[in-house]
């Protein structure tokens, strides 16, 4: 094979041109924005369903960008349970999506700024409880958890013991508590209701009825909507989504007991934030009535500002949780309970 | 990074023995199933035109998302160890079948003809003549497959269920779920040790026979008596299933994507353009980095021992490589530029050893004589590089860029670890598949494959120009 020098020159020139063009393109348009976009940027870390184009995140970002003349850029964790691990590698100004259990880890890790939002009155329900918010972590939505199913496919369970019946064989889509916050909510609720020893026994007996432990809520719920599982562990607000967005009235919510698990979601400002003042404005915006309405119909959760739910179907689901339903968990308990779960699955 | 590194201590996870057993069980079962399917497929391929070889190689050549979608569509309930084994077997069976059929055609044609003349039937021919003669090749192939399956990432990630089926997934989870770099590093070291032992074993069983020579005795009549066309079904199943699932899914996927709002964002921007832009930038940068890496390695004129080491080097852990790329721009606020650079670097590091083994090493070896002559005539290192190596490596360079680019259009493995958010078509397809929007995932995968094919064609075309 005899090569022509012209070909080599051509190869080198093309390569250099490609590299130069690519670098120019990337530098000029880092996120699909015009080069002249010099607006301040706010980096928000959240979980997939919050950031999906049909979720609350993009709508909140658009509204906030208009109000503050800034640019909101999102960072996506695989699930809410993985926010801290993601934050370790990808710095962000605001983290959205802790719940009362992952909050314990975030608190013990430290590194959060005062969000600057006044917590009462009006924030929270009639009691102004603020859903467990403090100076670092601000609650922005909440909902009860239970099992969502389609009417006519299975009988509604009223307790955890009902779920052990052979009628539910291979039909429950649950979440992996190691990676998913609703998954840990279920585990924590089970342990607290029944004691650790009994919980282990129930998990073992429940195993044949579990279709799968999905790594995130959206995966587990996808199993239900796709018809692969008959029940998914989800929120009391989920049937509202199907009714309002898909005009599908078949979805039902089964609450297990009088004091079902409640998930409250929190946002916080990272200590390493490069735009703390903009981040504080975002936190204040999150609990404004306008943003709460967006979260209600985008994230399909109940707002923490009751006024945002007035006049909507969401208000019918408002059963304000007591403090025991908002209890967190210590790191040692969390590790021990996860071991129980792993043991129960064997 | 320094803080993180300084704070960890190596330690095994509490379920290490279970993980080790499970990873080996998965690897051994996948290998066994791939070899059995491949052997049956080889019987079929020998009776068919060699054009079918391209078709049966598709499952191993195209990004694994295509095969994963077959499972999401046709076997939606199937997850866990057996699903991973089945997917691995379907992915590699075509490669095994092609390799076996080549060996039979090109090494044993004459012996087979003799056996047929002596009146041997097909079954005895295979069981008593062909398969026993290929003992070393079987073992070598089995060890190579075991190597690949033990370090597999994409398929176990999406089909493996709640239990890790490979060390890679365990490493990924240790860092992603727990931020436990100590466990990840220990697992990574353990995996490298295991893979290294297998590489050494694979070399021991490497065939010492001379390069393949096509026997003129191989004819259509022998083919029809040695091969049995219907057996090719086992290796044709995967490519046909992939084509059906991708094309039918893509047709339905457009509506699903409209519902999901993937085409247009809330601010009116066309999201798919952003995704194509991200994919293209990563593919081009990754291809250039991969070729640059291989070219730089070639130009330093590595010794025979160094080349052997690189040839037997197993591609590094996807998870560890991905997380290591986070050192680039550590502490900086995320952006698409940073994501793109990290994913491109990680992918180049992952693909370079494979591409080296596929073609680059042989090409460089073929130039050794010319380099030696040029040096004996007084050529300097720069002159040898400019006049001898660069012109003659240009062809394999373009081909490598084409292949890396094609793979990067459809690969999500490094991005799943190193990117701040899904910004490529493949990463978007993974997210859609995970939430069971499988038709939309099929459409996005088809677009990614078409983009990759176009890039391959354009760069491979330059390969011919360079030639």
PDB file of C-alpha atoms in Angstrom, chain A residues 2 27 37 94 103 130 142 151-152 168 177 211-212 234 328:
ATOM      1  CA  UNK A   2       1.462   3.307  -1.013  1.00  0.00           C
ATOM      2  CA  UNK A  27     -17.644  26.684  24.366  1.00  0.00           C
ATOM      3  CA  UNK A  37     -26.700  34.652  27.635  1.00  0.00           C
ATOM      4  CA  UNK A  94     -30.104  23.988  45.562  1.00  0.00           C
ATOM      5  CA  UNK A 103     -32.909  14.274  55.588  1.00  0.00           C
ATOM      6  CA  UNK A 130     -44.419  23.584  58.541  1.00  0.00           C
ATOM      7  CA  UNK A 142     -46.086  16.032  50.836  1.00  0.00           C
ATOM      8  CA  UNK A 151     -60.393  -0.927  40.080  1.00  0.00           C
ATOM      9  CA  UNK A 152     -61.583  -4.429  39.248  1.00  0.00           C
ATOM     10  CA  UNK A 168     -51.578 -10.858  45.276  1.00  0.00           C
ATOM     11  CA  UNK A 177     -35.194   1.043  49.821  1.00  0.00           C
ATOM     12  CA  UNK A 211     -43.299  -8.469  41.368  1.00  0.00           C
ATOM     13  CA  UNK A 212     -40.050  -6.535  41.757  1.00  0.00           C
ATOM     14  CA  UNK A 234     -47.204   5.191  45.437  1.00  0.00           C
ATOM     15  CA  UNK A 328     -36.922  10.613  60.936  1.00  0.00           C
TER      16      UNK A 328
END
